[in-house]
Coordinates of C-alpha atoms in Angstrom, one line a residue:
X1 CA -117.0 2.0 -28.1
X2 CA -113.6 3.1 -28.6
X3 CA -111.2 3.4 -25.3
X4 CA -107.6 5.1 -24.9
X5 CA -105.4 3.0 -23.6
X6 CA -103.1 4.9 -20.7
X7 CA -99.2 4.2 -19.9
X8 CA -96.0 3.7 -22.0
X9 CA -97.5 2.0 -24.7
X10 CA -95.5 2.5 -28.0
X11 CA -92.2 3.1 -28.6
X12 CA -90.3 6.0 -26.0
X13 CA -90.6 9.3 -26.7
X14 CA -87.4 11.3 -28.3
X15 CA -86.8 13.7 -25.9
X16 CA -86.7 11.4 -22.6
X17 CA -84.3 8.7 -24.2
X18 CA -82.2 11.8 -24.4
X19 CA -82.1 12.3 -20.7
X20 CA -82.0 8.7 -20.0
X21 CA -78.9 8.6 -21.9
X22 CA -77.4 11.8 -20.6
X23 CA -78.0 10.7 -16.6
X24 CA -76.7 6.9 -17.3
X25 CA -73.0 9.5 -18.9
X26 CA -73.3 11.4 -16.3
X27 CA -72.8 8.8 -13.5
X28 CA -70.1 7.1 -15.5
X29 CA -68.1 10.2 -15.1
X30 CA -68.8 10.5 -11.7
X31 CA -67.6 7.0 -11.1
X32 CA -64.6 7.8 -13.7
X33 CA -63.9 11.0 -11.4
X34 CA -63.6 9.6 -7.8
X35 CA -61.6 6.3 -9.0
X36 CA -59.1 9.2 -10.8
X37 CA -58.9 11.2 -7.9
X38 CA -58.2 8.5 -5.3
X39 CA -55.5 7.0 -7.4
X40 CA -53.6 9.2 -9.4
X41 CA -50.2 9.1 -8.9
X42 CA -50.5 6.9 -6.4
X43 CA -49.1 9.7 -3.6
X44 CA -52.2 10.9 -3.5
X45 CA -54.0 7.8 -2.9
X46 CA -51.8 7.2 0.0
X47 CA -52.1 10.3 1.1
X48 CA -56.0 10.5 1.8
X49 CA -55.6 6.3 3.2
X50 CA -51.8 6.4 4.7
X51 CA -51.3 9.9 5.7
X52 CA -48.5 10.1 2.8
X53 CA -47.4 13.5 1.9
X54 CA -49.6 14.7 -0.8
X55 CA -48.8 15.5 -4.3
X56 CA -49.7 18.3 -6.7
X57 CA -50.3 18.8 -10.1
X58 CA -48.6 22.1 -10.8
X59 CA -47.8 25.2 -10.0
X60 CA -51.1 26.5 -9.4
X61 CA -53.0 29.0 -6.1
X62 CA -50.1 26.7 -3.7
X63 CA -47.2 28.6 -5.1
X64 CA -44.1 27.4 -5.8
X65 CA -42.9 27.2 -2.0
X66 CA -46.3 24.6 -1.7
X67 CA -44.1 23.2 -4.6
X68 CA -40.8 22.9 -3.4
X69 CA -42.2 20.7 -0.6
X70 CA -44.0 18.7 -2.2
X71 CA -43.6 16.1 -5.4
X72 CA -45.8 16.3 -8.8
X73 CA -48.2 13.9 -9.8
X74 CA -48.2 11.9 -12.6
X75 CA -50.2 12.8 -15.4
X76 CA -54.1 11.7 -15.0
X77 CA -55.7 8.4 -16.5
X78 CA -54.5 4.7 -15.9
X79 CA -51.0 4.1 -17.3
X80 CA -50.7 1.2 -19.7
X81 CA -48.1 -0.5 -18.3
X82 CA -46.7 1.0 -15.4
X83 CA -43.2 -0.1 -14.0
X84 CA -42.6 -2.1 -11.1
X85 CA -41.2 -0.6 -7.7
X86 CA -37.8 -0.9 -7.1
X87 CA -36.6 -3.9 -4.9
X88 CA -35.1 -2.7 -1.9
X89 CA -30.8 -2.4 -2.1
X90 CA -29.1 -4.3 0.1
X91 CA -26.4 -3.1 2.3
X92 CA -23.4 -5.4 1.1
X93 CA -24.2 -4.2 -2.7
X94 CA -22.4 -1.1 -2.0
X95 CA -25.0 0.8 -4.1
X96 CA -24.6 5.0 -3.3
X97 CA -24.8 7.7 -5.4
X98 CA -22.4 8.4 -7.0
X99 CA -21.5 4.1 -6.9
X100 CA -18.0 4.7 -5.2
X101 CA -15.2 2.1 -7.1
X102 CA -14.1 -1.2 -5.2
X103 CA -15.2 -2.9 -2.0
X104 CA -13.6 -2.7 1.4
X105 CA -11.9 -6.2 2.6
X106 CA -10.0 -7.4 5.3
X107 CA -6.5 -7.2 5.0
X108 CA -4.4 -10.3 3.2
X109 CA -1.3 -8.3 4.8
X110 CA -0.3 -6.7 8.0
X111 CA 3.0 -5.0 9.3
X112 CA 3.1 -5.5 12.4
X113 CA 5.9 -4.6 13.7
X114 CA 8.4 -3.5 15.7
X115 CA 7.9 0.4 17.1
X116 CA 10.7 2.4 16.0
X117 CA 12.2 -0.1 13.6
X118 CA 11.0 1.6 10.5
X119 CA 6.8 0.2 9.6
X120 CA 5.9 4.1 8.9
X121 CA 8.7 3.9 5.9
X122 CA 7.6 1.0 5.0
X123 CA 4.0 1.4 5.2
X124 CA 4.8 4.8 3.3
X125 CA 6.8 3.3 0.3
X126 CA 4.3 0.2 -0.2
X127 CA 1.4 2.3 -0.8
X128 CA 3.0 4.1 -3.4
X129 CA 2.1 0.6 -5.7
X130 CA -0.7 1.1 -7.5
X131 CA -1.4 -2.8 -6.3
X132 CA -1.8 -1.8 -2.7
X133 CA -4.2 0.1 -0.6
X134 CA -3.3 0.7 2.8
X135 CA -4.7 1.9 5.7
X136 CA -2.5 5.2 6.9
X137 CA -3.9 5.3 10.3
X138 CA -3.0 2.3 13.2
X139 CA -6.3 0.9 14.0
X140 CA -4.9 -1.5 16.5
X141 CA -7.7 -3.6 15.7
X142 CA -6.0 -7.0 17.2
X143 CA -4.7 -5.6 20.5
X144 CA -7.3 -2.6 22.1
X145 CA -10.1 -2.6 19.6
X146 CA -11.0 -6.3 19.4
X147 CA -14.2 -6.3 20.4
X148 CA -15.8 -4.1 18.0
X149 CA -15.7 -6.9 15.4
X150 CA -14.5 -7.8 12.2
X151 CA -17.0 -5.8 10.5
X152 CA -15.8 -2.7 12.4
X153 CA -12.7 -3.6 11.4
X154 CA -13.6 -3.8 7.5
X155 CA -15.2 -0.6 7.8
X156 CA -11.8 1.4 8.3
X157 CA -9.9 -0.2 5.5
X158 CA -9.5 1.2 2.3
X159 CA -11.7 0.1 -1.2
X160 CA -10.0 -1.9 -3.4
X161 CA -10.5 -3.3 -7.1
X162 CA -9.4 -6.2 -9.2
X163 CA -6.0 -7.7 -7.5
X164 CA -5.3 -4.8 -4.9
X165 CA -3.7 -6.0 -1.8
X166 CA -5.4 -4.3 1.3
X167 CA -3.2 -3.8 4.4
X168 CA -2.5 -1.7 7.3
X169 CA 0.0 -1.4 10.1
X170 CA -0.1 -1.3 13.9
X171 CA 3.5 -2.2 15.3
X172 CA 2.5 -3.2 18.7
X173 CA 1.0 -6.4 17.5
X174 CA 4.6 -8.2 17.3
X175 CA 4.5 -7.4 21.4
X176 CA 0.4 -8.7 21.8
X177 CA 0.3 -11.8 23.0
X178 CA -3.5 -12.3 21.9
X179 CA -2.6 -10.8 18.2
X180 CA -1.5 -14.5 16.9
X181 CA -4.5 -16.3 17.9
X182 CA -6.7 -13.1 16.7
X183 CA -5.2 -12.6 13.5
X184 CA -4.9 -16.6 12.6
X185 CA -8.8 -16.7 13.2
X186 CA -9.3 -13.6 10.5
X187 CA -7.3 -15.5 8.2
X188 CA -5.1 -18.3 8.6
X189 CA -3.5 -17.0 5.4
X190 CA -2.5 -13.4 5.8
X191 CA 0.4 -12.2 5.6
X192 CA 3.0 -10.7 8.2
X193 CA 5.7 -8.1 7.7
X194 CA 8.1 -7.1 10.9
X195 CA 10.5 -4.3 10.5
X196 CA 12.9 -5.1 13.1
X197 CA 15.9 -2.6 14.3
X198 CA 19.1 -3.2 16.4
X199 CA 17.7 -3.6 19.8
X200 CA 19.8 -1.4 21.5
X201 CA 19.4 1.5 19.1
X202 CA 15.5 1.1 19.0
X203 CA 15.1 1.8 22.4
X204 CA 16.8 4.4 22.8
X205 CA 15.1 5.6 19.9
X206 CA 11.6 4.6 21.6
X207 CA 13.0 6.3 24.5
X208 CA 13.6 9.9 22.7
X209 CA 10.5 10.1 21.3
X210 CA 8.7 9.2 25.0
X211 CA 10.8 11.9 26.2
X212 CA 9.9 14.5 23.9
X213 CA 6.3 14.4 25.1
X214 CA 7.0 13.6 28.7
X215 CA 10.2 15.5 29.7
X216 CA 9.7 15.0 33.5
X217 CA 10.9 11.0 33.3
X218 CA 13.8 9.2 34.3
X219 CA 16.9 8.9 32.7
X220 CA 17.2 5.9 30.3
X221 CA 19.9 4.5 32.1
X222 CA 17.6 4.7 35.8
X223 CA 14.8 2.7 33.4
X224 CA 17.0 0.2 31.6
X225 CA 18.8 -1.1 35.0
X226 CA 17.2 -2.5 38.4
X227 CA 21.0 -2.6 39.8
X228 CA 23.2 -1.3 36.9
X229 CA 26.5 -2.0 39.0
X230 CA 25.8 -5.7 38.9
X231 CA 24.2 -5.5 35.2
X232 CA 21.1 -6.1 35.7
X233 CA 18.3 -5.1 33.2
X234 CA 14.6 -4.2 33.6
X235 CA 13.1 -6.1 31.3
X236 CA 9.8 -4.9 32.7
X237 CA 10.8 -1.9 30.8
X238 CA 8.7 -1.9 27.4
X239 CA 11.2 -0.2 25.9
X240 CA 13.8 -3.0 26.4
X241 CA 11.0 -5.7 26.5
X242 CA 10.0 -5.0 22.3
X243 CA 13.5 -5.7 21.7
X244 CA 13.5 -9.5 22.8
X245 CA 12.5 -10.4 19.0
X246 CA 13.2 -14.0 19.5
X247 CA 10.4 -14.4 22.6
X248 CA 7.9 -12.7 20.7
X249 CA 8.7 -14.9 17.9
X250 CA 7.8 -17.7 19.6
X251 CA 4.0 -16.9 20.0
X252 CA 4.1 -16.4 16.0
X253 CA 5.4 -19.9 14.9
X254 CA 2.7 -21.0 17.1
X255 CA -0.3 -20.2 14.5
X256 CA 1.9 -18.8 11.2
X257 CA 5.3 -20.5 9.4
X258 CA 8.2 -18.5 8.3
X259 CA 7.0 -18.5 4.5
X260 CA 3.8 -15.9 5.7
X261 CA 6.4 -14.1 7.5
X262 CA 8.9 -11.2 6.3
X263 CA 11.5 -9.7 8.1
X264 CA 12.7 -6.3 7.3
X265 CA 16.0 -4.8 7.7
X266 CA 15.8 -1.1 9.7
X267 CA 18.8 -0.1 9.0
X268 CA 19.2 -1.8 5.3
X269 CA 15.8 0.3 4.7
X270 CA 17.9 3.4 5.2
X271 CA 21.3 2.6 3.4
X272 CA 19.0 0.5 0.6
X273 CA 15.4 1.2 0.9
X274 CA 15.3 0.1 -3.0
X275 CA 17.0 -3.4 -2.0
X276 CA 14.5 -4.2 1.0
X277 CA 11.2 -2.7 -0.5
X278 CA 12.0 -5.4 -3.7
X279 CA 12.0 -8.1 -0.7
X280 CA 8.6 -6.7 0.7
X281 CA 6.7 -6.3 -3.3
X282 CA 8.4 -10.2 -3.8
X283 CA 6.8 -11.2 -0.4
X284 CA 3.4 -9.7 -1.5
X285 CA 3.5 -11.0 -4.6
X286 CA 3.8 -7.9 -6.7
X287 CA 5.1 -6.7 -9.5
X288 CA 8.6 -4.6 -8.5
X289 CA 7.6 -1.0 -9.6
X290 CA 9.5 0.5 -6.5
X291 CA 13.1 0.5 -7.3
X292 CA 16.2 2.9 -6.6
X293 CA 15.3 5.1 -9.1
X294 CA 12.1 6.6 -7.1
X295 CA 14.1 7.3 -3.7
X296 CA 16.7 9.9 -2.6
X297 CA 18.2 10.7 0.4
X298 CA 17.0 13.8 2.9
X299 CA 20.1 14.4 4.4
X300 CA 18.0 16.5 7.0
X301 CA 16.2 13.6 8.4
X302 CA 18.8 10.8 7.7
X303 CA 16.4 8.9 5.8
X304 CA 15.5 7.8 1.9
X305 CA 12.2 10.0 0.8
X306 CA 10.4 8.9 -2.0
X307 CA 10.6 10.8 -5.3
X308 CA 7.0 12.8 -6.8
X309 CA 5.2 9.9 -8.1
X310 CA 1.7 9.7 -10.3
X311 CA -0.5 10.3 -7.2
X312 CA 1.6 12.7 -5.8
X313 CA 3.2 15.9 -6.9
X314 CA 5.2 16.3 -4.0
X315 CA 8.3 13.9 -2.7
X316 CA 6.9 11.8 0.0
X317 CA 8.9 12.0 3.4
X318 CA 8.5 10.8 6.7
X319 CA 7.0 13.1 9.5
X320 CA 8.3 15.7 11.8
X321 CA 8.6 13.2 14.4
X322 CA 10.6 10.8 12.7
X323 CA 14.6 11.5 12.5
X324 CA 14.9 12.6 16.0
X325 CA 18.4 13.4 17.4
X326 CA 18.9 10.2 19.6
X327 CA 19.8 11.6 23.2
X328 CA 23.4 11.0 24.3
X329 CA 24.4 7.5 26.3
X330 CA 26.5 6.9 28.0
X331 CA 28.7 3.9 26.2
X332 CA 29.0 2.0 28.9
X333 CA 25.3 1.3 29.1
X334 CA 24.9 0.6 25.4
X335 CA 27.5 -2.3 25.8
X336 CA 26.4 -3.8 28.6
X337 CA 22.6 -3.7 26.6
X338 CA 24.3 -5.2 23.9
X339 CA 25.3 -8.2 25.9
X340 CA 22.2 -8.7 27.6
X341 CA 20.7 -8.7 24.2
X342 CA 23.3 -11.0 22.4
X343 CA 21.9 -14.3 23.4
X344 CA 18.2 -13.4 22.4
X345 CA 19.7 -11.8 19.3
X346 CA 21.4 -14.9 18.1
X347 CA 18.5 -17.2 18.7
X348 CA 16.3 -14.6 16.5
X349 CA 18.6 -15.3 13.7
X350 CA 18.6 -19.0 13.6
X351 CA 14.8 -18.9 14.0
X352 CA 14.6 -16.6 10.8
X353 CA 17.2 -17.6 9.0
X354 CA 18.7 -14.4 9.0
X355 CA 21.8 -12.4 10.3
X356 CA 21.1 -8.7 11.1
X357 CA 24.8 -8.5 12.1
X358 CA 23.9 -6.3 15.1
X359 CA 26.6 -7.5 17.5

């Protein structure tokens, strides 16, 4: 007796291998699917796990406002060889977009003083070599600013490439006791510039300019004396205390030798600004590129301007405030100022080596 035998015996039909095949597809691009929409571009991945903003594929029912706030994915499908993220920049590469030229430095010079014996001139005709950046503004860093830092400090100076000198000016350092120490502790090394100025002249010049902004003072003569009939002068007085070059001094030697000191002729700056700015290029170790040929005289102010140079199309003068009608003295207190300062004056020119000839 013959029997059928029931089941899958013999090989599969056709027709279901098909579907077998087509289901096993199927879930392949399924998988293929949700792996493609979780990591494309890898915004949107971070978007459904981190909360990232997510990205969009084009300019489809969103609109381009959707698009303006938003970034494009990549295109779909793994990338063969995908770059790496950036490292992060750090701060003291200067990187910025545009990348600006040069790196700001402490300065290797500083003029620092005296008020009213000619730094702004100075300062003025320096920066027109193209081998030094200065600062234009006083920061005066060393005497009320000091404890914002060095860093602080860097931050307001100007950028500077290759061999540039960077240096700035605050006259009232010559007078800070503290400035010394301060400065020797940046850099035993910099280098100091003091425009110094007949004593007697300076402060009456320091004393016109305090009286043009504060007309209600005393005369200079009540200011300079405490008893002018027996000749004694207030020394108190800032305006006659800067003047005592050679006691100032003194706190200088302690920390810096003459050879990283300069001292600059006032008045020689205005009868031969060519003669002492080749002293101050020597001193910085410049090239001379400042000579007589870029100065004339501005018979207005009573001072040497510069002539239009290649950063400039206009002649470079001192400001409004500068060349200020002196107020009248009467004589007799200029020479009894110019004995009280003849003793201090003669000890400042043995220290410096160096005879203003201001008697």
């Amino acid at each position: 007796m013959a029997y059928r035998v029931l089941g899958r015996a013999g090989p599969p039909q056709p027709r279901r291998a098909r579907r077998l095949l087509f289901a096993f597809t199927l879930s392949l691009s399924c998988t293929y699917l949700c792996y493609s929409l979780l990591c494309c571009c890898d915004d949107l991945g971070r978007s459904r796990l981190l909360g990232a903003p997510r990205c969009l594929r084009g300019p489809g029912a969103g609109g381009q406002k959707l698009l303006q706030k938003s970034r494009a994915c990549d295109p779909a499908g793994p990338t063969p060889s995908a770059p790496a993220a950036p490292a992060p920049r750090l701060a003291s590469a200067n990187h910025s977009a545009p990348p600006k030229l040069g790196t700001k430095r402490l300065p290797q010079a500083l003029i620092v003083g005296v008020k009213k014996g000619g730094t702004r001139a100075v300062l003025e005709f320096i920066r027109a070599h193209p081998d030094v950046r200065a600062l234009g503004t006083e920061p005066h860093f060393f005497d009320r600013n000091y404890g914002r830092g060095l860093d602080w400090y860097r931050s307001l100076m100007p950028r500077t490439v290759g061999g540039q000198i960077t240096l700035e000016k605050t006259p009232s350092y010559f007078v800070t006791q503290e400035a010394p120490r301060r400065i020797f502790n940046m850099s035993r090394d910099t280098k100091l510039i003091v425009v110094v100025r007949n004593p007697v002249t300076r402060a009456i010049s320091d004393y016109t300019q305090t009286l043009s902004k504060k007309p209600d003072i005393p005369t200079f003569e009540g200011l300079s004396f405490r008893n002018r009939t027996l000749g004694l002068v207030d020394a108190s007085w800032n305006a006659i205390r800067i003047g005592l070059y050679a006691l100032h001094l003194e706190s200088w030697l302690r920390y810096f030798p003459l050879a990283q000191m300069l001292f600059v002729s006032g008045e020689r700056l205005i009868v031969d600004p060519a003669g002492e700015m080749g002293r101050v290029q020597d001193f910085l170790g410049v090239k001379r590129l400042i000579t007589d040929k870029h100065f004339y005289f501005n018979k207005t102010k009573g001072f040497p301007c510069l002539k239009k140079t290649a950063s400039s199309l206009l002649p470079r003068c001192l400001g409004k405030s500068k060349g200020r009608t002196h107020v009248q003295i009467d004589p007799e207190v200029i020479d009894q100022l110019r004995e009280f300062y003849r003793p201090y004056n003669i000890k400042f020119y043995e220290a410096v080596g160096q005879d203003f000839r201001w008697e």
